Amino acid sequence: SHKYPDPVTIPAIIELGSYYFNKKWYQKSIETYDMVNLDLLPEYEKGEASLKKGYSLFVTKEFAKAKKEFER
């Protein structure tokens, strides 16, 4: 039981998280981004994914978790 998916699937997962974010489906976006260790992403991808995940957490009132994403 490993938490993180095969590296080949990571871009698709990030894309899906972004799709849910753009649809304003914030809970689905969070769940999708949680499938990936964002710290292992290239810097430009990590910044965008962390911002979207952080905003999603903020909207769903998960303020402490949102703060951690914004500081990533």
PDB file of N, CA, C and O in Angstrom:
ATOM      1  N   SER A   1       0.846  -1.194   0.000  1.00  0.00           N
ATOM      2  CA  SER A   1       0.000   0.000   0.000  1.00  0.00           C
ATOM      3  C   SER A   1       0.885   1.248   0.000  1.00  0.00           C
ATOM      4  O   SER A   1       1.395   1.639   1.035  1.00  0.00           O
ATOM      5  N   HIS A   2       1.094   1.810  -1.165  1.00  0.00           N
ATOM      6  CA  HIS A   2       1.882   3.040  -1.235  1.00  0.00           C
ATOM      7  C   HIS A   2       0.953   4.220  -1.486  1.00  0.00           C
ATOM      8  O   HIS A   2      -0.025   4.103  -2.209  1.00  0.00           O
ATOM      9  N   LYS A   3       1.291   5.327  -0.852  1.00  0.00           N
ATOM     10  CA  LYS A   3       0.416   6.496  -0.919  1.00  0.00           C
ATOM     11  C   LYS A   3       0.511   7.182  -2.273  1.00  0.00           C
ATOM     12  O   LYS A   3      -0.476   7.646  -2.812  1.00  0.00           O
ATOM     13  N   TYR A   4       1.705   7.242  -2.842  1.00  0.00           N
ATOM     14  CA  TYR A   4       1.904   8.036  -4.047  1.00  0.00           C
ATOM     15  C   TYR A   4       1.887   7.161  -5.295  1.00  0.00           C
ATOM     16  O   TYR A   4       2.428   6.071  -5.312  1.00  0.00           O
ATOM     17  N   PRO A   5       1.270   7.669  -6.342  1.00  0.00           N
ATOM     18  CA  PRO A   5       1.118   6.881  -7.576  1.00  0.00           C
ATOM     19  C   PRO A   5       2.409   6.797  -8.375  1.00  0.00           C
ATOM     20  O   PRO A   5       3.395   7.464  -8.078  1.00  0.00           O
ATOM     21  N   ASP A   6       2.381   5.980  -9.385  1.00  0.00           N
ATOM     22  CA  ASP A   6       3.469   5.850 -10.337  1.00  0.00           C
ATOM     23  C   ASP A   6       3.796   7.235 -10.911  1.00  0.00           C
ATOM     24  O   ASP A   6       2.888   7.981 -11.277  1.00  0.00           O
ATOM     25  N   PRO A   7       5.086   7.599 -10.986  1.00  0.00           N
ATOM     26  CA  PRO A   7       5.460   8.929 -11.498  1.00  0.00           C
ATOM     27  C   PRO A   7       4.870   9.263 -12.870  1.00  0.00           C
ATOM     28  O   PRO A   7       4.623  10.430 -13.170  1.00  0.00           O
ATOM     29  N   VAL A   8       4.622   8.245 -13.676  1.00  0.00           N
ATOM     30  CA  VAL A   8       4.064   8.471 -15.011  1.00  0.00           C
ATOM     31  C   VAL A   8       2.660   9.075 -14.937  1.00  0.00           C
ATOM     32  O   VAL A   8       2.250   9.850 -15.801  1.00  0.00           O
ATOM     33  N   THR A   9       1.919   8.744 -13.890  1.00  0.00           N
ATOM     34  CA  THR A   9       0.533   9.222 -13.773  1.00  0.00           C
ATOM     35  C   THR A   9       0.418  10.581 -13.091  1.00  0.00           C
ATOM     36  O   THR A   9      -0.641  11.194 -13.119  1.00  0.00           O
ATOM     37  N   ILE A  10       1.507  11.056 -12.488  1.00  0.00           N
ATOM     38  CA  ILE A  10       1.455  12.304 -11.718  1.00  0.00           C
ATOM     39  C   ILE A  10       0.978  13.505 -12.550  1.00  0.00           C
ATOM     40  O   ILE A  10       0.100  14.236 -12.098  1.00  0.00           O
ATOM     41  N   PRO A  11       1.495  13.713 -13.771  1.00  0.00           N
ATOM     42  CA  PRO A  11       0.986  14.863 -14.548  1.00  0.00           C
ATOM     43  C   PRO A  11      -0.526  14.811 -14.768  1.00  0.00           C
ATOM     44  O   PRO A  11      -1.200  15.852 -14.711  1.00  0.00           O
ATOM     45  N   ALA A  12      -1.066  13.631 -14.987  1.00  0.00           N
ATOM     46  CA  ALA A  12      -2.513  13.484 -15.192  1.00  0.00           C
ATOM     47  C   ALA A  12      -3.264  13.830 -13.903  1.00  0.00           C
ATOM     48  O   ALA A  12      -4.319  14.468 -13.949  1.00  0.00           O
ATOM     49  N   ILE A  13      -2.729  13.434 -12.769  1.00  0.00           N
ATOM     50  CA  ILE A  13      -3.371  13.723 -11.484  1.00  0.00           C
ATOM     51  C   ILE A  13      -3.357  15.223 -11.219  1.00  0.00           C
ATOM     52  O   ILE A  13      -4.367  15.797 -10.793  1.00  0.00           O
ATOM     53  N   ILE A  14      -2.231  15.872 -11.510  1.00  0.00           N
ATOM     54  CA  ILE A  14      -2.121  17.326 -11.324  1.00  0.00           C
ATOM     55  C   ILE A  14      -3.118  18.040 -12.231  1.00  0.00           C
ATOM     56  O   ILE A  14      -3.795  18.982 -11.832  1.00  0.00           O
ATOM     57  N   GLU A  15      -3.230  17.559 -13.455  1.00  0.00           N
ATOM     58  CA  GLU A  15      -4.174  18.132 -14.420  1.00  0.00           C
ATOM     59  C   GLU A  15      -5.613  17.973 -13.927  1.00  0.00           C
ATOM     60  O   GLU A  15      -6.427  18.890 -14.034  1.00  0.00           O
ATOM     61  N   LEU A  16      -5.923  16.817 -13.370  1.00  0.00           N
ATOM     62  CA  LEU A  16      -7.259  16.553 -12.847  1.00  0.00           C
ATOM     63  C   LEU A  16      -7.566  17.459 -11.648  1.00  0.00           C
ATOM     64  O   LEU A  16      -8.664  18.016 -11.544  1.00  0.00           O
ATOM     65  N   GLY A  17      -6.580  17.629 -10.766  1.00  0.00           N
ATOM     66  CA  GLY A  17      -6.754  18.532  -9.633  1.00  0.00           C
ATOM     67  C   GLY A  17      -7.052  19.948 -10.100  1.00  0.00           C
ATOM     68  O   GLY A  17      -7.916  20.641  -9.550  1.00  0.00           O
ATOM     69  N   SER A  18      -6.367  20.372 -11.146  1.00  0.00           N
ATOM     70  CA  SER A  18      -6.570  21.699 -11.724  1.00  0.00           C
ATOM     71  C   SER A  18      -7.956  21.808 -12.367  1.00  0.00           C
ATOM     72  O   SER A  18      -8.639  22.831 -12.235  1.00  0.00           O
ATOM     73  N   TYR A  19      -8.370  20.745 -13.034  1.00  0.00           N
ATOM     74  CA  TYR A  19      -9.700  20.702 -13.650  1.00  0.00           C
ATOM     75  C   TYR A  19     -10.786  20.895 -12.590  1.00  0.00           C
ATOM     76  O   TYR A  19     -11.680  21.726 -12.742  1.00  0.00           O
ATOM     77  N   TYR A  20     -10.691  20.118 -11.501  1.00  0.00           N
ATOM     78  CA  TYR A  20     -11.677  20.242 -10.417  1.00  0.00           C
ATOM     79  C   TYR A  20     -11.645  21.642  -9.821  1.00  0.00           C
ATOM     80  O   TYR A  20     -12.680  22.220  -9.507  1.00  0.00           O
ATOM     81  N   PHE A  21     -10.433  22.192  -9.656  1.00  0.00           N
ATOM     82  CA  PHE A  21     -10.283  23.544  -9.114  1.00  0.00           C
ATOM     83  C   PHE A  21     -11.003  24.552 -10.006  1.00  0.00           C
ATOM     84  O   PHE A  21     -11.763  25.394  -9.521  1.00  0.00           O
ATOM     85  N   ASN A  22     -10.793  24.455 -11.304  1.00  0.00           N
ATOM     86  CA  ASN A  22     -11.411  25.391 -12.256  1.00  0.00           C
ATOM     87  C   ASN A  22     -12.935  25.266 -12.273  1.00  0.00           C
ATOM     88  O   ASN A  22     -13.633  26.240 -12.568  1.00  0.00           O
ATOM     89  N   LYS A  23     -13.441  24.087 -11.953  1.00  0.00           N
ATOM     90  CA  LYS A  23     -14.887  23.859 -11.868  1.00  0.00           C
ATOM     91  C   LYS A  23     -15.451  24.310 -10.509  1.00  0.00           C
ATOM     92  O   LYS A  23     -16.656  24.205 -10.274  1.00  0.00           O
ATOM     93  N   LYS A  24     -14.553  24.744  -9.630  1.00  0.00           N
ATOM     94  CA  LYS A  24     -14.906  25.130  -8.255  1.00  0.00           C
ATOM     95  C   LYS A  24     -15.381  23.930  -7.425  1.00  0.00           C
ATOM     96  O   LYS A  24     -16.127  24.086  -6.473  1.00  0.00           O
ATOM     97  N   TRP A  25     -14.920  22.742  -7.797  1.00  0.00           N
ATOM     98  CA  TRP A  25     -15.191  21.535  -7.016  1.00  0.00           C
ATOM     99  C   TRP A  25     -14.010  21.366  -6.062  1.00  0.00           C
ATOM    100  O   TRP A  25     -13.144  20.512  -6.260  1.00  0.00           O
ATOM    101  N   TYR A  26     -13.967  22.219  -5.025  1.00  0.00           N
ATOM    102  CA  TYR A  26     -12.775  22.338  -4.196  1.00  0.00           C
ATOM    103  C   TYR A  26     -12.445  21.084  -3.407  1.00  0.00           C
ATOM    104  O   TYR A  26     -11.278  20.718  -3.280  1.00  0.00           O
ATOM    105  N   GLN A  27     -13.460  20.392  -2.881  1.00  0.00           N
ATOM    106  CA  GLN A  27     -13.193  19.178  -2.112  1.00  0.00           C
ATOM    107  C   GLN A  27     -12.563  18.104  -3.007  1.00  0.00           C
ATOM    108  O   GLN A  27     -11.611  17.443  -2.608  1.00  0.00           O
ATOM    109  N   LYS A  28     -13.096  17.958  -4.220  1.00  0.00           N
ATOM    110  CA  LYS A  28     -12.529  16.982  -5.175  1.00  0.00           C
ATOM    111  C   LYS A  28     -11.100  17.381  -5.551  1.00  0.00           C
ATOM    112  O   LYS A  28     -10.232  16.524  -5.705  1.00  0.00           O
ATOM    113  N   SER A  29     -10.872  18.677  -5.695  1.00  0.00           N
ATOM    114  CA  SER A  29      -9.544  19.175  -6.025  1.00  0.00           C
ATOM    115  C   SER A  29      -8.548  18.807  -4.918  1.00  0.00           C
ATOM    116  O   SER A  29      -7.459  18.295  -5.196  1.00  0.00           O
ATOM    117  N   ILE A  30      -8.930  19.035  -3.672  1.00  0.00           N
ATOM    118  CA  ILE A  30      -8.071  18.705  -2.532  1.00  0.00           C
ATOM    119  C   ILE A  30      -7.758  17.206  -2.524  1.00  0.00           C
ATOM    120  O   ILE A  30      -6.600  16.798  -2.389  1.00  0.00           O
ATOM    121  N   GLU A  31      -8.792  16.383  -2.668  1.00  0.00           N
ATOM    122  CA  GLU A  31      -8.608  14.923  -2.648  1.00  0.00           C
ATOM    123  C   GLU A  31      -7.655  14.482  -3.752  1.00  0.00           C
ATOM    124  O   GLU A  31      -6.837  13.584  -3.550  1.00  0.00           O
ATOM    125  N   THR A  32      -7.761  15.123  -4.913  1.00  0.00           N
ATOM    126  CA  THR A  32      -6.902  14.766  -6.036  1.00  0.00           C
ATOM    127  C   THR A  32      -5.458  15.187  -5.776  1.00  0.00           C
ATOM    128  O   THR A  32      -4.537  14.385  -5.946  1.00  0.00           O
ATOM    129  N   TYR A  33      -5.265  16.423  -5.336  1.00  0.00           N
ATOM    130  CA  TYR A  33      -3.899  16.875  -5.026  1.00  0.00           C
ATOM    131  C   TYR A  33      -3.284  16.064  -3.888  1.00  0.00           C
ATOM    132  O   TYR A  33      -2.061  15.871  -3.861  1.00  0.00           O
ATOM    133  N   ASP A  34      -4.093  15.565  -2.968  1.00  0.00           N
ATOM    134  CA  ASP A  34      -3.587  14.746  -1.862  1.00  0.00           C
ATOM    135  C   ASP A  34      -2.982  13.427  -2.346  1.00  0.00           C
ATOM    136  O   ASP A  34      -2.240  12.790  -1.601  1.00  0.00           O
ATOM    137  N   MET A  35      -3.280  13.027  -3.557  1.00  0.00           N
ATOM    138  CA  MET A  35      -2.746  11.776  -4.103  1.00  0.00           C
ATOM    139  C   MET A  35      -1.276  11.897  -4.474  1.00  0.00           C
ATOM    140  O   MET A  35      -0.599  10.898  -4.711  1.00  0.00           O
ATOM    141  N   VAL A  36      -0.776  13.121  -4.528  1.00  0.00           N
ATOM    142  CA  VAL A  36       0.586  13.374  -5.000  1.00  0.00           C
ATOM    143  C   VAL A  36       1.376  14.117  -3.919  1.00  0.00           C
ATOM    144  O   VAL A  36       0.839  14.989  -3.250  1.00  0.00           O
ATOM    145  N   ASN A  37       2.655  13.773  -3.782  1.00  0.00           N
ATOM    146  CA  ASN A  37       3.540  14.538  -2.903  1.00  0.00           C
ATOM    147  C   ASN A  37       3.988  15.774  -3.679  1.00  0.00           C
ATOM    148  O   ASN A  37       4.873  15.699  -4.528  1.00  0.00           O
ATOM    149  N   LEU A  38       3.356  16.909  -3.403  1.00  0.00           N
ATOM    150  CA  LEU A  38       3.630  18.123  -4.169  1.00  0.00           C
ATOM    151  C   LEU A  38       5.078  18.581  -4.051  1.00  0.00           C
ATOM    152  O   LEU A  38       5.601  19.234  -4.954  1.00  0.00           O
ATOM    153  N   ASP A  39       5.752  18.230  -2.968  1.00  0.00           N
ATOM    154  CA  ASP A  39       7.154  18.633  -2.800  1.00  0.00           C
ATOM    155  C   ASP A  39       8.072  18.006  -3.838  1.00  0.00           C
ATOM    156  O   ASP A  39       9.172  18.501  -4.066  1.00  0.00           O
ATOM    157  N   LEU A  40       7.637  16.935  -4.456  1.00  0.00           N
ATOM    158  CA  LEU A  40       8.474  16.255  -5.449  1.00  0.00           C
ATOM    159  C   LEU A  40       8.267  16.796  -6.867  1.00  0.00           C
ATOM    160  O   LEU A  40       8.954  16.366  -7.789  1.00  0.00           O
ATOM    161  N   LEU A  41       7.355  17.729  -7.027  1.00  0.00           N
ATOM    162  CA  LEU A  41       7.089  18.294  -8.352  1.00  0.00           C
ATOM    163  C   LEU A  41       8.151  19.318  -8.723  1.00  0.00           C
ATOM    164  O   LEU A  41       8.772  19.928  -7.853  1.00  0.00           O
ATOM    165  N   PRO A  42       8.338  19.546 -10.032  1.00  0.00           N
ATOM    166  CA  PRO A  42       9.198  20.651 -10.460  1.00  0.00           C
ATOM    167  C   PRO A  42       8.663  21.963  -9.876  1.00  0.00           C
ATOM    168  O   PRO A  42       7.461  22.100  -9.652  1.00  0.00           O
ATOM    169  N   GLU A  43       9.549  22.915  -9.652  1.00  0.00           N
ATOM    170  CA  GLU A  43       9.204  24.154  -8.947  1.00  0.00           C
ATOM    171  C   GLU A  43       7.974  24.858  -9.521  1.00  0.00           C
ATOM    172  O   GLU A  43       7.079  25.258  -8.787  1.00  0.00           O
ATOM    173  N   TYR A  44       7.907  25.002 -10.855  1.00  0.00           N
ATOM    174  CA  TYR A  44       6.783  25.728 -11.462  1.00  0.00           C
ATOM    175  C   TYR A  44       5.458  24.998 -11.250  1.00  0.00           C
ATOM    176  O   TYR A  44       4.421  25.623 -11.052  1.00  0.00           O
ATOM    177  N   GLU A  45       5.480  23.664 -11.289  1.00  0.00           N
ATOM    178  CA  GLU A  45       4.257  22.883 -11.054  1.00  0.00           C
ATOM    179  C   GLU A  45       3.879  22.906  -9.588  1.00  0.00           C
ATOM    180  O   GLU A  45       2.707  22.993  -9.235  1.00  0.00           O
ATOM    181  N   LYS A  46       4.884  22.815  -8.723  1.00  0.00           N
ATOM    182  CA  LYS A  46       4.632  22.807  -7.281  1.00  0.00           C
ATOM    183  C   LYS A  46       3.958  24.115  -6.866  1.00  0.00           C
ATOM    184  O   LYS A  46       2.999  24.106  -6.095  1.00  0.00           O
ATOM    185  N   GLY A  47       4.415  25.232  -7.387  1.00  0.00           N
ATOM    186  CA  GLY A  47       3.850  26.532  -7.036  1.00  0.00           C
ATOM    187  C   GLY A  47       2.385  26.626  -7.397  1.00  0.00           C
ATOM    188  O   GLY A  47       1.548  27.033  -6.583  1.00  0.00           O
ATOM    189  N   GLU A  48       2.058  26.225  -8.613  1.00  0.00           N
ATOM    190  CA  GLU A  48       0.664  26.307  -9.076  1.00  0.00           C
ATOM    191  C   GLU A  48      -0.229  25.336  -8.307  1.00  0.00           C
ATOM    192  O   GLU A  48      -1.315  25.699  -7.852  1.00  0.00           O
ATOM    193  N   ALA A  49       0.235  24.099  -8.144  1.00  0.00           N
ATOM    194  CA  ALA A  49      -0.562  23.079  -7.453  1.00  0.00           C
ATOM    195  C   ALA A  49      -0.773  23.473  -5.987  1.00  0.00           C
ATOM    196  O   ALA A  49      -1.880  23.338  -5.451  1.00  0.00           O
ATOM    197  N   SER A  50       0.274  23.977  -5.337  1.00  0.00           N
ATOM    198  CA  SER A  50       0.155  24.387  -3.931  1.00  0.00           C
ATOM    199  C   SER A  50      -0.813  25.552  -3.781  1.00  0.00           C
ATOM    200  O   SER A  50      -1.591  25.602  -2.828  1.00  0.00           O
ATOM    201  N   LEU A  51      -0.758  26.487  -4.720  1.00  0.00           N
ATOM    202  CA  LEU A  51      -1.666  27.632  -4.673  1.00  0.00           C
ATOM    203  C   LEU A  51      -3.122  27.176  -4.814  1.00  0.00           C
ATOM    204  O   LEU A  51      -3.988  27.578  -4.038  1.00  0.00           O
ATOM    205  N   LYS A  52      -3.377  26.306  -5.784  1.00  0.00           N
ATOM    206  CA  LYS A  52      -4.747  25.828  -6.007  1.00  0.00           C
ATOM    207  C   LYS A  52      -5.237  24.970  -4.847  1.00  0.00           C
ATOM    208  O   LYS A  52      -6.382  25.097  -4.408  1.00  0.00           O
ATOM    209  N   LYS A  53      -4.356  24.112  -4.340  1.00  0.00           N
ATOM    210  CA  LYS A  53      -4.745  23.283  -3.194  1.00  0.00           C
ATOM    211  C   LYS A  53      -4.980  24.170  -1.973  1.00  0.00           C
ATOM    212  O   LYS A  53      -5.953  23.988  -1.248  1.00  0.00           O
ATOM    213  N   GLY A  54      -4.094  25.147  -1.761  1.00  0.00           N
ATOM    214  CA  GLY A  54      -4.240  26.059  -0.634  1.00  0.00           C
ATOM    215  C   GLY A  54      -5.530  26.855  -0.709  1.00  0.00           C
ATOM    216  O   GLY A  54      -6.248  27.003   0.284  1.00  0.00           O
ATOM    217  N   TYR A  55      -5.838  27.357  -1.897  1.00  0.00           N
ATOM    218  CA  TYR A  55      -7.082  28.118  -2.071  1.00  0.00           C
ATOM    219  C   TYR A  55      -8.293  27.225  -1.815  1.00  0.00           C
ATOM    220  O   TYR A  55      -9.253  27.632  -1.151  1.00  0.00           O
ATOM    221  N   SER A  56      -8.243  26.005  -2.323  1.00  0.00           N
ATOM    222  CA  SER A  56      -9.336  25.050  -2.112  1.00  0.00           C
ATOM    223  C   SER A  56      -9.535  24.770  -0.626  1.00  0.00           C
ATOM    224  O   SER A  56     -10.665  24.707  -0.137  1.00  0.00           O
ATOM    225  N   LEU A  57      -8.429  24.593   0.083  1.00  0.00           N
ATOM    226  CA  LEU A  57      -8.504  24.366   1.528  1.00  0.00           C
ATOM    227  C   LEU A  57      -9.083  25.583   2.245  1.00  0.00           C
ATOM    228  O   LEU A  57      -9.890  25.455   3.158  1.00  0.00           O
ATOM    229  N   PHE A  58      -8.675  26.769   1.803  1.00  0.00           N
ATOM    230  CA  PHE A  58      -9.174  28.010   2.406  1.00  0.00           C
ATOM    231  C   PHE A  58     -10.688  28.116   2.228  1.00  0.00           C
ATOM    232  O   PHE A  58     -11.421  28.408   3.172  1.00  0.00           O
ATOM    233  N   VAL A  59     -11.154  27.855   1.012  1.00  0.00           N
ATOM    234  CA  VAL A  59     -12.589  27.948   0.702  1.00  0.00           C
ATOM    235  C   VAL A  59     -13.393  26.948   1.535  1.00  0.00           C
ATOM    236  O   VAL A  59     -14.515  27.233   1.934  1.00  0.00           O
ATOM    237  N   THR A  60     -12.797  25.785   1.789  1.00  0.00           N
ATOM    238  CA  THR A  60     -13.496  24.769   2.579  1.00  0.00           C
ATOM    239  C   THR A  60     -13.222  24.939   4.076  1.00  0.00           C
ATOM    240  O   THR A  60     -13.488  24.040   4.866  1.00  0.00           O
ATOM    241  N   LYS A  61     -12.670  26.091   4.440  1.00  0.00           N
ATOM    242  CA  LYS A  61     -12.444  26.494   5.833  1.00  0.00           C
ATOM    243  C   LYS A  61     -11.411  25.641   6.570  1.00  0.00           C
ATOM    244  O   LYS A  61     -11.435  25.543   7.796  1.00  0.00           O
ATOM    245  N   GLU A  62     -10.495  25.041   5.826  1.00  0.00           N
ATOM    246  CA  GLU A  62      -9.374  24.295   6.428  1.00  0.00           C
ATOM    247  C   GLU A  62      -8.192  25.261   6.509  1.00  0.00           C
ATOM    248  O   GLU A  62      -7.187  25.118   5.818  1.00  0.00           O
ATOM    249  N   PHE A  63      -8.316  26.261   7.376  1.00  0.00           N
ATOM    250  CA  PHE A  63      -7.380  27.383   7.366  1.00  0.00           C
ATOM    251  C   PHE A  63      -5.939  26.996   7.706  1.00  0.00           C
ATOM    252  O   PHE A  63      -5.006  27.486   7.078  1.00  0.00           O
ATOM    253  N   ALA A  64      -5.744  26.133   8.686  1.00  0.00           N
ATOM    254  CA  ALA A  64      -4.382  25.739   9.064  1.00  0.00           C
ATOM    255  C   ALA A  64      -3.693  24.995   7.922  1.00  0.00           C
ATOM    256  O   ALA A  64      -2.525  25.249   7.614  1.00  0.00           O
ATOM    257  N   LYS A  65      -4.434  24.092   7.289  1.00  0.00           N
ATOM    258  CA  LYS A  65      -3.870  23.346   6.150  1.00  0.00           C
ATOM    259  C   LYS A  65      -3.609  24.282   4.976  1.00  0.00           C
ATOM    260  O   LYS A  65      -2.613  24.126   4.269  1.00  0.00           O
ATOM    261  N   ALA A  66      -4.503  25.227   4.769  1.00  0.00           N
ATOM    262  CA  ALA A  66      -4.328  26.196   3.681  1.00  0.00           C
ATOM    263  C   ALA A  66      -3.048  26.990   3.890  1.00  0.00           C
ATOM    264  O   ALA A  66      -2.256  27.174   2.962  1.00  0.00           O
ATOM    265  N   LYS A  67      -2.823  27.427   5.112  1.00  0.00           N
ATOM    266  CA  LYS A  67      -1.615  28.212   5.442  1.00  0.00           C
ATOM    267  C   LYS A  67      -0.359  27.420   5.097  1.00  0.00           C
ATOM    268  O   LYS A  67       0.595  27.955   4.531  1.00  0.00           O
ATOM    269  N   LYS A  68      -0.352  26.116   5.424  1.00  0.00           N
ATOM    270  CA  LYS A  68       0.811  25.271   5.114  1.00  0.00           C
ATOM    271  C   LYS A  68       1.054  25.199   3.610  1.00  0.00           C
ATOM    272  O   LYS A  68       2.192  25.230   3.160  1.00  0.00           O
ATOM    273  N   GLU A  69      -0.017  25.115   2.825  1.00  0.00           N
ATOM    274  CA  GLU A  69       0.134  25.061   1.368  1.00  0.00           C
ATOM    275  C   GLU A  69       0.696  26.378   0.832  1.00  0.00           C
ATOM    276  O   GLU A  69       1.558  26.389  -0.028  1.00  0.00           O
ATOM    277  N   PHE A  70       0.200  27.492   1.353  1.00  0.00           N
ATOM    278  CA  PHE A  70       0.671  28.792   0.885  1.00  0.00           C
ATOM    279  C   PHE A  70       2.140  29.029   1.239  1.00  0.00           C
ATOM    280  O   PHE A  70       2.823  29.775   0.571  1.00  0.00           O
ATOM    281  N   GLU A  71       2.611  28.360   2.301  1.00  0.00           N
ATOM    282  CA  GLU A  71       4.007  28.510   2.720  1.00  0.00           C
ATOM    283  C   GLU A  71       4.941  27.507   2.045  1.00  0.00           C
ATOM    284  O   GLU A  71       6.143  27.575   2.218  1.00  0.00           O
ATOM    285  N   ARG A  72       4.385  26.575   1.289  1.00  0.00           N
ATOM    286  CA  ARG A  72       5.187  25.505   0.677  1.00  0.00           C
ATOM    287  C   ARG A  72       6.223  26.075  -0.279  1.00  0.00           C
ATOM    288  O   ARG A  72       6.009  26.929  -1.044  1.00  0.00           O
TER     289      ARG A  72
END
